[in-house]
PDB file of C-alpha atoms in Angstrom:
ATOM      1  CA  UNK A 568      10.804  14.423  -5.814  1.00  0.00           C
ATOM      2  CA  UNK A 569      11.040  11.347  -8.044  1.00  0.00           C
ATOM      3  CA  UNK A 570       8.641   8.536  -7.196  1.00  0.00           C
ATOM      4  CA  UNK A 571       8.226   5.097  -8.757  1.00  0.00           C
ATOM      5  CA  UNK A 572       4.444   4.933  -8.454  1.00  0.00           C
ATOM      6  CA  UNK A 573       4.040   1.192  -8.965  1.00  0.00           C
ATOM      7  CA  UNK A 574       6.073  -1.769  -7.756  1.00  0.00           C
ATOM      8  CA  UNK A 575       5.620  -4.919  -5.673  1.00  0.00           C
ATOM      9  CA  UNK A 576       7.257  -6.864  -2.863  1.00  0.00           C
ATOM     10  CA  UNK A 577       6.693 -10.467  -1.902  1.00  0.00           C
ATOM     11  CA  UNK A 578       7.998 -13.503  -0.076  1.00  0.00           C
ATOM     12  CA  UNK A 579       7.476 -15.995  -2.866  1.00  0.00           C
ATOM     13  CA  UNK A 580       4.988 -18.775  -2.223  1.00  0.00           C
ATOM     14  CA  UNK A 581       3.641 -21.120  -4.949  1.00  0.00           C
ATOM     15  CA  UNK A 582       0.253 -21.009  -3.227  1.00  0.00           C
ATOM     16  CA  UNK A 583       0.000 -17.282  -2.582  1.00  0.00           C
ATOM     17  CA  UNK A 584       1.483 -16.370  -5.957  1.00  0.00           C
ATOM     18  CA  UNK A 585      -0.199 -19.014  -8.090  1.00  0.00           C
ATOM     19  CA  UNK A 586      -0.478 -16.486 -10.941  1.00  0.00           C
ATOM     20  CA  UNK A 587       3.290 -16.866 -11.484  1.00  0.00           C
ATOM     21  CA  UNK A 588       3.345 -19.674 -14.035  1.00  0.00           C
ATOM     22  CA  UNK A 589       6.190 -21.732 -15.487  1.00  0.00           C
ATOM     23  CA  UNK A 590       6.928 -19.073 -18.113  1.00  0.00           C
ATOM     24  CA  UNK A 591       7.705 -16.667 -15.272  1.00  0.00           C
ATOM     25  CA  UNK A 592      10.558 -18.511 -13.563  1.00  0.00           C
ATOM     26  CA  UNK A 593      12.432 -15.276 -12.858  1.00  0.00           C
ATOM     27  CA  UNK A 594       9.606 -14.230 -10.520  1.00  0.00           C
ATOM     28  CA  UNK A 595       9.647 -17.440  -8.473  1.00  0.00           C
ATOM     29  CA  UNK A 596      11.743 -15.911  -5.708  1.00  0.00           C
ATOM     30  CA  UNK A 597      11.331 -13.301  -3.016  1.00  0.00           C
ATOM     31  CA  UNK A 598      11.584  -9.608  -3.903  1.00  0.00           C
ATOM     32  CA  UNK A 599      12.131  -7.303  -0.939  1.00  0.00           C
ATOM     33  CA  UNK A 600      13.165  -3.686  -0.293  1.00  0.00           C
ATOM     34  CA  UNK A 601      16.854  -4.529  -0.186  1.00  0.00           C
ATOM     35  CA  UNK A 602      16.536  -5.873  -3.730  1.00  0.00           C
ATOM     36  CA  UNK A 603      14.923  -2.687  -5.031  1.00  0.00           C
ATOM     37  CA  UNK A 604      16.782   0.044  -3.145  1.00  0.00           C
ATOM     38  CA  UNK A 605      19.960   0.054  -5.235  1.00  0.00           C
ATOM     39  CA  UNK A 606      18.269   0.137  -8.660  1.00  0.00           C
ATOM     40  CA  UNK A 607      15.838   2.772  -7.420  1.00  0.00           C
ATOM     41  CA  UNK A 608      18.718   4.950  -6.254  1.00  0.00           C
ATOM     42  CA  UNK A 609      20.733   4.490  -9.454  1.00  0.00           C
ATOM     43  CA  UNK A 610      17.806   5.893 -11.423  1.00  0.00           C
ATOM     44  CA  UNK A 611      17.556   8.854  -9.072  1.00  0.00           C
ATOM     45  CA  UNK A 612      14.259   7.954  -7.437  1.00  0.00           C
ATOM     46  CA  UNK A 613      13.587   9.204  -3.917  1.00  0.00           C
ATOM     47  CA  UNK A 614      10.931   6.641  -3.139  1.00  0.00           C
ATOM     48  CA  UNK A 615       8.221   4.311  -4.353  1.00  0.00           C
ATOM     49  CA  UNK A 616       4.626   3.207  -3.878  1.00  0.00           C
ATOM     50  CA  UNK A 617       4.240  -0.483  -2.986  1.00  0.00           C
ATOM     51  CA  UNK A 618       1.150  -2.066  -4.542  1.00  0.00           C
ATOM     52  CA  UNK A 619      -0.598  -5.227  -3.400  1.00  0.00           C
ATOM     53  CA  UNK A 620       0.078  -8.475  -5.240  1.00  0.00           C
ATOM     54  CA  UNK A 621      -2.138 -10.671  -3.063  1.00  0.00           C
ATOM     55  CA  UNK A 622      -5.761 -10.104  -2.102  1.00  0.00           C
ATOM     56  CA  UNK A 623      -5.558 -10.480   1.670  1.00  0.00           C
ATOM     57  CA  UNK A 624      -5.347  -8.137   4.629  1.00  0.00           C
ATOM     58  CA  UNK A 625      -2.157  -9.982   5.553  1.00  0.00           C
ATOM     59  CA  UNK A 626      -0.677  -8.420   2.409  1.00  0.00           C
ATOM     60  CA  UNK A 627      -1.552  -4.967   3.737  1.00  0.00           C
ATOM     61  CA  UNK A 628       0.173  -5.698   7.026  1.00  0.00           C
ATOM     62  CA  UNK A 629       3.232  -7.106   5.243  1.00  0.00           C
ATOM     63  CA  UNK A 630       3.630  -4.044   3.026  1.00  0.00           C
ATOM     64  CA  UNK A 631       2.960  -1.583   5.833  1.00  0.00           C
ATOM     65  CA  UNK A 632       5.568  -3.374   7.919  1.00  0.00           C
ATOM     66  CA  UNK A 633       8.100  -2.959   5.125  1.00  0.00           C
ATOM     67  CA  UNK A 634       7.141   0.707   4.788  1.00  0.00           C
ATOM     68  CA  UNK A 635       7.730   1.235   8.504  1.00  0.00           C
ATOM     69  CA  UNK A 636      11.209  -0.276   8.195  1.00  0.00           C
ATOM     70  CA  UNK A 637      12.160   1.418   4.905  1.00  0.00           C
ATOM     71  CA  UNK A 638      11.701   5.176   4.596  1.00  0.00           C
ATOM     72  CA  UNK A 639      11.856   5.082   0.789  1.00  0.00           C
ATOM     73  CA  UNK A 640       8.512   3.224   0.649  1.00  0.00           C
ATOM     74  CA  UNK A 641       6.341   6.334   0.707  1.00  0.00           C
ATOM     75  CA  UNK A 642       2.931   4.731   0.342  1.00  0.00           C
ATOM     76  CA  UNK A 643       1.060   1.427   0.204  1.00  0.00           C
ATOM     77  CA  UNK A 644      -1.826   0.534  -2.091  1.00  0.00           C
ATOM     78  CA  UNK A 645      -3.434  -2.392  -0.339  1.00  0.00           C
ATOM     79  CA  UNK A 646      -6.498  -4.589  -0.663  1.00  0.00           C
ATOM     80  CA  UNK A 647      -9.767  -4.802   1.217  1.00  0.00           C
ATOM     81  CA  UNK A 648     -12.901  -6.742   0.395  1.00  0.00           C
ATOM     82  CA  UNK A 649     -14.962  -3.806  -0.795  1.00  0.00           C
ATOM     83  CA  UNK A 650     -18.026  -6.056  -0.978  1.00  0.00           C
ATOM     84  CA  UNK A 651     -17.879  -6.900   2.729  1.00  0.00           C
ATOM     85  CA  UNK A 652     -20.582  -5.622   5.064  1.00  0.00           C
ATOM     86  CA  UNK A 653     -17.912  -4.514   7.550  1.00  0.00           C
ATOM     87  CA  UNK A 654     -15.891  -2.536   4.988  1.00  0.00           C
ATOM     88  CA  UNK A 655     -16.249   0.706   6.940  1.00  0.00           C
ATOM     89  CA  UNK A 656     -14.741  -0.895  10.054  1.00  0.00           C
ATOM     90  CA  UNK A 657     -11.774  -2.169   8.036  1.00  0.00           C
ATOM     91  CA  UNK A 658     -11.249   1.271   6.524  1.00  0.00           C
ATOM     92  CA  UNK A 659     -11.246   2.804  10.007  1.00  0.00           C
ATOM     93  CA  UNK A 660      -8.613   0.256  11.031  1.00  0.00           C
ATOM     94  CA  UNK A 661      -6.224   0.967   8.162  1.00  0.00           C
ATOM     95  CA  UNK A 662      -6.777   4.714   8.182  1.00  0.00           C
ATOM     96  CA  UNK A 663      -4.652   4.778  11.341  1.00  0.00           C
ATOM     97  CA  UNK A 664      -1.536   4.215   9.188  1.00  0.00           C
ATOM     98  CA  UNK A 665      -0.666   7.315   7.166  1.00  0.00           C
ATOM     99  CA  UNK A 666       1.205   5.273   4.555  1.00  0.00           C
ATOM    100  CA  UNK A 667      -1.949   3.316   3.652  1.00  0.00           C
ATOM    101  CA  UNK A 668      -2.930   5.527   0.747  1.00  0.00           C
ATOM    102  CA  UNK A 669      -5.109   3.466  -1.584  1.00  0.00           C
ATOM    103  CA  UNK A 670      -6.971   0.287  -2.477  1.00  0.00           C
ATOM    104  CA  UNK A 671      -6.703  -2.069  -5.442  1.00  0.00           C
ATOM    105  CA  UNK A 672      -8.684  -5.119  -6.512  1.00  0.00           C
ATOM    106  CA  UNK A 673      -7.337  -7.441  -9.219  1.00  0.00           C
ATOM    107  CA  UNK A 674     -10.329  -6.911 -11.471  1.00  0.00           C
ATOM    108  CA  UNK A 675      -8.429  -8.219 -14.495  1.00  0.00           C
ATOM    109  CA  UNK A 676      -8.749 -11.733 -13.040  1.00  0.00           C
ATOM    110  CA  UNK A 677     -12.483 -11.520 -12.419  1.00  0.00           C
ATOM    111  CA  UNK A 678     -14.462 -13.686 -14.896  1.00  0.00           C
ATOM    112  CA  UNK A 679     -17.184 -11.040 -15.121  1.00  0.00           C
ATOM    113  CA  UNK A 680     -15.979  -8.183 -17.324  1.00  0.00           C
ATOM    114  CA  UNK A 681     -18.617  -5.987 -15.655  1.00  0.00           C
ATOM    115  CA  UNK A 682     -17.353  -6.740 -12.145  1.00  0.00           C
ATOM    116  CA  UNK A 683     -16.698  -3.044 -11.466  1.00  0.00           C
ATOM    117  CA  UNK A 684     -20.403  -2.348 -11.950  1.00  0.00           C
ATOM    118  CA  UNK A 685     -21.582  -4.741  -9.223  1.00  0.00           C
ATOM    119  CA  UNK A 686     -23.716  -2.952  -6.663  1.00  0.00           C
ATOM    120  CA  UNK A 687     -21.903  -4.482  -3.674  1.00  0.00           C
ATOM    121  CA  UNK A 688     -18.480  -3.504  -5.047  1.00  0.00           C
ATOM    122  CA  UNK A 689     -19.621   0.034  -5.781  1.00  0.00           C
ATOM    123  CA  UNK A 690     -21.020   0.306  -2.268  1.00  0.00           C
ATOM    124  CA  UNK A 691     -17.494  -0.240  -0.992  1.00  0.00           C
ATOM    125  CA  UNK A 692     -16.009   2.233  -3.462  1.00  0.00           C
ATOM    126  CA  UNK A 693     -18.456   4.872  -2.226  1.00  0.00           C
ATOM    127  CA  UNK A 694     -16.756   4.753   1.201  1.00  0.00           C
ATOM    128  CA  UNK A 695     -13.194   5.507   0.057  1.00  0.00           C
ATOM    129  CA  UNK A 696     -13.375   9.263  -0.452  1.00  0.00           C
ATOM    130  CA  UNK A 697     -14.359   9.913   3.168  1.00  0.00           C
ATOM    131  CA  UNK A 698     -11.214   8.081   4.275  1.00  0.00           C
ATOM    132  CA  UNK A 699      -8.945   9.947   1.879  1.00  0.00           C
ATOM    133  CA  UNK A 700      -8.156   6.793  -0.103  1.00  0.00           C
ATOM    134  CA  UNK A 701      -7.500   6.416  -3.805  1.00  0.00           C
ATOM    135  CA  UNK A 702      -8.413   3.452  -6.000  1.00  0.00           C
ATOM    136  CA  UNK A 703      -6.161   1.760  -8.586  1.00  0.00           C
ATOM    137  CA  UNK A 704      -8.116   0.464 -11.592  1.00  0.00           C
ATOM    138  CA  UNK A 705      -6.473  -2.775 -12.781  1.00  0.00           C
ATOM    139  CA  UNK A 706      -8.204  -4.050 -15.912  1.00  0.00           C
ATOM    140  CA  UNK A 707      -7.479  -5.612 -19.266  1.00  0.00           C
ATOM    141  CA  UNK A 708      -8.310  -3.514 -22.298  1.00  0.00           C
ATOM    142  CA  UNK A 709     -11.494  -5.526 -22.927  1.00  0.00           C
ATOM    143  CA  UNK A 710     -12.788  -4.402 -19.509  1.00  0.00           C
ATOM    144  CA  UNK A 711     -12.402  -0.699 -20.271  1.00  0.00           C
ATOM    145  CA  UNK A 712     -16.067  -0.099 -21.233  1.00  0.00           C
ATOM    146  CA  UNK A 713     -17.100  -1.152 -17.721  1.00  0.00           C
ATOM    147  CA  UNK A 714     -14.282   0.939 -16.236  1.00  0.00           C
ATOM    148  CA  UNK A 715     -15.598   4.029 -18.025  1.00  0.00           C
ATOM    149  CA  UNK A 716     -19.084   3.567 -16.544  1.00  0.00           C
ATOM    150  CA  UNK A 717     -17.499   2.833 -13.179  1.00  0.00           C
ATOM    151  CA  UNK A 718     -15.449   6.021 -12.877  1.00  0.00           C
ATOM    152  CA  UNK A 719     -18.306   8.119 -14.269  1.00  0.00           C
ATOM    153  CA  UNK A 720     -20.424   6.950 -11.315  1.00  0.00           C
ATOM    154  CA  UNK A 721     -17.915   8.402  -8.803  1.00  0.00           C
ATOM    155  CA  UNK A 722     -16.812  11.823 -10.107  1.00  0.00           C
ATOM    156  CA  UNK A 723     -15.285  12.855  -6.764  1.00  0.00           C
ATOM    157  CA  UNK A 724     -13.267   9.667  -6.148  1.00  0.00           C
ATOM    158  CA  UNK A 725      -9.590   9.767  -7.175  1.00  0.00           C
ATOM    159  CA  UNK A 726      -8.817   6.899  -9.571  1.00  0.00           C
ATOM    160  CA  UNK A 727      -5.645   5.854 -11.364  1.00  0.00           C
ATOM    161  CA  UNK A 728      -5.536   3.485 -14.324  1.00  0.00           C
ATOM    162  CA  UNK A 729      -2.813   0.862 -13.880  1.00  0.00           C
ATOM    163  CA  UNK A 730      -0.568  -0.202 -16.763  1.00  0.00           C
ATOM    164  CA  UNK A 731      -2.466   1.951 -19.312  1.00  0.00           C
ATOM    165  CA  UNK A 732      -5.143  -0.812 -19.204  1.00  0.00           C
ATOM    166  CA  UNK A 733      -2.879  -3.446 -20.759  1.00  0.00           C
ATOM    167  CA  UNK A 734      -3.392  -2.854 -24.490  1.00  0.00           C
ATOM    168  CA  UNK A 735      -2.440  -5.532 -27.003  1.00  0.00           C
ATOM    169  CA  UNK A 736       1.040  -4.138 -27.611  1.00  0.00           C
ATOM    170  CA  UNK A 737       2.505  -7.385 -28.930  1.00  0.00           C
ATOM    171  CA  UNK A 738      -0.164  -7.316 -31.649  1.00  0.00           C
ATOM    172  CA  UNK A 739       0.304  -3.569 -32.266  1.00  0.00           C
ATOM    173  CA  UNK A 740      -3.457  -3.218 -31.905  1.00  0.00           C
ATOM    174  CA  UNK A 741      -4.833   0.180 -30.919  1.00  0.00           C
ATOM    175  CA  UNK A 742      -8.615  -0.116 -31.349  1.00  0.00           C
ATOM    176  CA  UNK A 743     -10.878  -0.267 -29.371  1.00  0.00           C
ATOM    177  CA  UNK A 744      -8.385   0.377 -26.534  1.00  0.00           C
ATOM    178  CA  UNK A 745      -7.604   3.858 -27.872  1.00  0.00           C
ATOM    179  CA  UNK A 746     -11.222   4.988 -28.040  1.00  0.00           C
ATOM    180  CA  UNK A 747     -12.016   3.622 -24.588  1.00  0.00           C
ATOM    181  CA  UNK A 748      -8.947   5.148 -22.936  1.00  0.00           C
ATOM    182  CA  UNK A 749      -9.791   8.529 -24.413  1.00  0.00           C
ATOM    183  CA  UNK A 750     -13.318   8.260 -23.035  1.00  0.00           C
ATOM    184  CA  UNK A 751     -11.983   7.279 -19.607  1.00  0.00           C
ATOM    185  CA  UNK A 752      -9.617  10.254 -19.619  1.00  0.00           C
ATOM    186  CA  UNK A 753     -12.537  12.638 -20.038  1.00  0.00           C
ATOM    187  CA  UNK A 754     -13.162  12.083 -16.323  1.00  0.00           C
ATOM    188  CA  UNK A 755     -10.707  14.501 -14.752  1.00  0.00           C
ATOM    189  CA  UNK A 756     -10.580  12.509 -11.499  1.00  0.00           C
ATOM    190  CA  UNK A 757      -8.745   9.692 -13.324  1.00  0.00           C
ATOM    191  CA  UNK A 758      -4.948   9.545 -13.572  1.00  0.00           C
ATOM    192  CA  UNK A 759      -2.889   7.046 -15.578  1.00  0.00           C
ATOM    193  CA  UNK A 760       0.250   5.059 -14.777  1.00  0.00           C
ATOM    194  CA  UNK A 761       2.672   4.512 -17.636  1.00  0.00           C
ATOM    195  CA  UNK A 762       3.707   1.152 -16.279  1.00  0.00           C
ATOM    196  CA  UNK A 763       3.411  -2.526 -17.117  1.00  0.00           C
ATOM    197  CA  UNK A 764       3.940  -1.977 -20.837  1.00  0.00           C
ATOM    198  CA  UNK A 765       6.905  -4.256 -21.479  1.00  0.00           C
ATOM    199  CA  UNK A 766       5.032  -7.326 -20.284  1.00  0.00           C
ATOM    200  CA  UNK A 767       2.255  -6.650 -22.805  1.00  0.00           C
ATOM    201  CA  UNK A 768       4.835  -6.528 -25.615  1.00  0.00           C
ATOM    202  CA  UNK A 769       6.920  -9.341 -27.088  1.00  0.00           C
ATOM    203  CA  UNK A 770       9.091 -10.148 -24.047  1.00  0.00           C
ATOM    204  CA  UNK A 771      12.160 -11.081 -26.069  1.00  0.00           C
ATOM    205  CA  UNK A 772      11.918  -8.795 -29.084  1.00  0.00           C
ATOM    206  CA  UNK A 773      10.326  -5.512 -28.029  1.00  0.00           C
ATOM    207  CA  UNK A 774      11.755  -2.159 -29.031  1.00  0.00           C
ATOM    208  CA  UNK A 775      11.032   1.432 -28.041  1.00  0.00           C
ATOM    209  CA  UNK A 776       8.895   2.105 -31.102  1.00  0.00           C
ATOM    210  CA  UNK A 777       6.406  -0.565 -29.950  1.00  0.00           C
ATOM    211  CA  UNK A 778       5.369   1.680 -27.070  1.00  0.00           C
ATOM    212  CA  UNK A 779       5.360   5.082 -28.734  1.00  0.00           C
ATOM    213  CA  UNK A 780       1.941   4.502 -30.363  1.00  0.00           C
ATOM    214  CA  UNK A 781       0.389   3.835 -26.963  1.00  0.00           C
ATOM    215  CA  UNK A 782       2.244   6.589 -25.150  1.00  0.00           C
ATOM    216  CA  UNK A 783       1.029   9.052 -27.780  1.00  0.00           C
ATOM    217  CA  UNK A 784      -2.557   8.089 -26.954  1.00  0.00           C
ATOM    218  CA  UNK A 785      -2.328   8.323 -23.158  1.00  0.00           C
ATOM    219  CA  UNK A 786      -0.311  11.531 -23.119  1.00  0.00           C
ATOM    220  CA  UNK A 787      -2.763  13.200 -25.488  1.00  0.00           C
ATOM    221  CA  UNK A 788      -5.700  11.903 -23.453  1.00  0.00           C
ATOM    222  CA  UNK A 789      -4.522  12.545 -19.895  1.00  0.00           C
ATOM    223  CA  UNK A 790      -1.895  15.239 -20.327  1.00  0.00           C
ATOM    224  CA  UNK A 791       1.359  15.449 -18.386  1.00  0.00           C
ATOM    225  CA  UNK A 792      -0.567  16.639 -15.320  1.00  0.00           C
ATOM    226  CA  UNK A 793      -2.360  13.284 -14.844  1.00  0.00           C
ATOM    227  CA  UNK A 794       0.338  10.755 -15.731  1.00  0.00           C
ATOM    228  CA  UNK A 795       2.777   9.064 -13.352  1.00  0.00           C
ATOM    229  CA  UNK A 796       5.641   6.684 -14.008  1.00  0.00           C
ATOM    230  CA  UNK A 797       5.738   3.191 -12.542  1.00  0.00           C
ATOM    231  CA  UNK A 798       8.222   0.382 -13.072  1.00  0.00           C
ATOM    232  CA  UNK A 799       5.986  -2.585 -12.194  1.00  0.00           C
ATOM    233  CA  UNK A 800       9.118  -4.141 -10.676  1.00  0.00           C
ATOM    234  CA  UNK A 801       9.728  -7.057 -10.326  1.00  0.00           C
ATOM    235  CA  UNK A 802       7.103  -8.141 -12.896  1.00  0.00           C
ATOM    236  CA  UNK A 803       8.951  -6.068 -15.505  1.00  0.00           C
ATOM    237  CA  UNK A 804      11.887  -8.474 -15.184  1.00  0.00           C
ATOM    238  CA  UNK A 805       9.974 -10.889 -17.396  1.00  0.00           C
ATOM    239  CA  UNK A 806      10.884  -8.687 -20.342  1.00  0.00           C
ATOM    240  CA  UNK A 807      13.793  -6.464 -19.324  1.00  0.00           C
ATOM    241  CA  UNK A 808      15.590  -4.806 -16.419  1.00  0.00           C
ATOM    242  CA  UNK A 809      14.553  -1.882 -14.231  1.00  0.00           C
ATOM    243  CA  UNK A 810      16.686   0.718 -15.989  1.00  0.00           C
ATOM    244  CA  UNK A 811      15.323  -0.047 -19.444  1.00  0.00           C
ATOM    245  CA  UNK A 812      11.720   0.199 -18.256  1.00  0.00           C
ATOM    246  CA  UNK A 813      12.337   3.680 -16.908  1.00  0.00           C
ATOM    247  CA  UNK A 814      14.366   4.596 -20.012  1.00  0.00           C
ATOM    248  CA  UNK A 815      11.284   4.065 -22.227  1.00  0.00           C
ATOM    249  CA  UNK A 816       9.338   6.833 -20.519  1.00  0.00           C
ATOM    250  CA  UNK A 817      12.340   9.114 -20.020  1.00  0.00           C
ATOM    251  CA  UNK A 818      13.102   8.904 -23.739  1.00  0.00           C
ATOM    252  CA  UNK A 819       9.503   9.699 -24.633  1.00  0.00           C
ATOM    253  CA  UNK A 820       9.369  12.823 -22.429  1.00  0.00           C
ATOM    254  CA  UNK A 821      12.860  14.138 -23.201  1.00  0.00           C
ATOM    255  CA  UNK A 822      11.378  17.060 -25.158  1.00  0.00           C
ATOM    256  CA  UNK A 823       8.867  17.991 -22.461  1.00  0.00           C
ATOM    257  CA  UNK A 824       9.309  21.018 -20.194  1.00  0.00           C
ATOM    258  CA  UNK A 825      11.142  20.579 -16.903  1.00  0.00           C
ATOM    259  CA  UNK A 826       7.884  21.154 -15.020  1.00  0.00           C
ATOM    260  CA  UNK A 827       6.146  18.434 -17.013  1.00  0.00           C
ATOM    261  CA  UNK A 828       9.017  16.012 -16.468  1.00  0.00           C
ATOM    262  CA  UNK A 829       8.937  16.598 -12.710  1.00  0.00           C
ATOM    263  CA  UNK A 830       5.198  16.034 -12.659  1.00  0.00           C
ATOM    264  CA  UNK A 831       5.380  12.736 -14.559  1.00  0.00           C
ATOM    265  CA  UNK A 832       8.419  11.448 -12.683  1.00  0.00           C
ATOM    266  CA  UNK A 833       7.037  12.014  -9.213  1.00  0.00           C
ATOM    267  CA  UNK A 834       5.046  15.112  -8.385  1.00  0.00           C
ATOM    268  CA  UNK A 835       1.793  13.707  -9.784  1.00  0.00           C
ATOM    269  CA  UNK A 836       2.195  10.591  -7.631  1.00  0.00           C
ATOM    270  CA  UNK A 837       2.866  12.697  -4.525  1.00  0.00           C
ATOM    271  CA  UNK A 838      -0.260  14.738  -5.195  1.00  0.00           C
ATOM    272  CA  UNK A 839      -2.502  11.811  -6.140  1.00  0.00           C
ATOM    273  CA  UNK A 840      -1.541   9.524  -3.258  1.00  0.00           C
ATOM    274  CA  UNK A 841      -1.031  12.361  -0.758  1.00  0.00           C
ATOM    275  CA  UNK A 842       2.311  10.838   0.132  1.00  0.00           C
ATOM    276  CA  UNK A 843       3.664  11.641   3.567  1.00  0.00           C
ATOM    277  CA  UNK A 844       7.103  12.092   5.116  1.00  0.00           C
ATOM    278  CA  UNK A 845       8.830  13.221   1.941  1.00  0.00           C
ATOM    279  CA  UNK A 846      11.281  15.653   3.487  1.00  0.00           C
TER     280      UNK A 846
END
């Protein structure tokens, strides 16, 4: 089963999607399941995981509605205010939908690089395991030291690192990202998505070799059993098309065993997110 473990849908709104600036004109439009289905199929994927792009419960309902209408959307990683006093009630509410498989907060945009270590946020995180929910860690590479402390505090909570923590690929800079990622990977409850790399490179002039340095690090650190592929569509369109994003990872793993390839290309995502209705 091949699964694209990370992509987004939205009805474009300048207010809701204020993060899309003037350099990102290609993203200033709506991206919906009918836009993704054909490219997903051409690359042989059986389904995808839709990840929140807006921090509202309305986003959850939007994505879950799309998942109900489109069988290929196997899971939804939504958003809840984990600092809220009624977080347990909201978790009970969303647990009723089997495709609601995880939570993400856009920590990369928080001004406090230690946001993950806030007591109120961690109180919310402590509730997720009981509801069978995962957590996507979205940080910039400078926020990795806090992320390490964060995941160490919850050894039984399933975590996945989004976009390999956005290293400075355009600058070809490895340290201290490399050291911090390796430390994070020592926690065996943490997976890693090889996604979002092209937008951290030079959008117009990247080449495959730019990513190999970083892929070497994460594959050595996490192993094929804890890595999953994600396209980060449509954000990836800033730098290339869907096929070329997937080609980067497929080229890197071409010498791997068939079992390892299947794990990276989908089976790890199915296991991590406990994806349903895959027959």
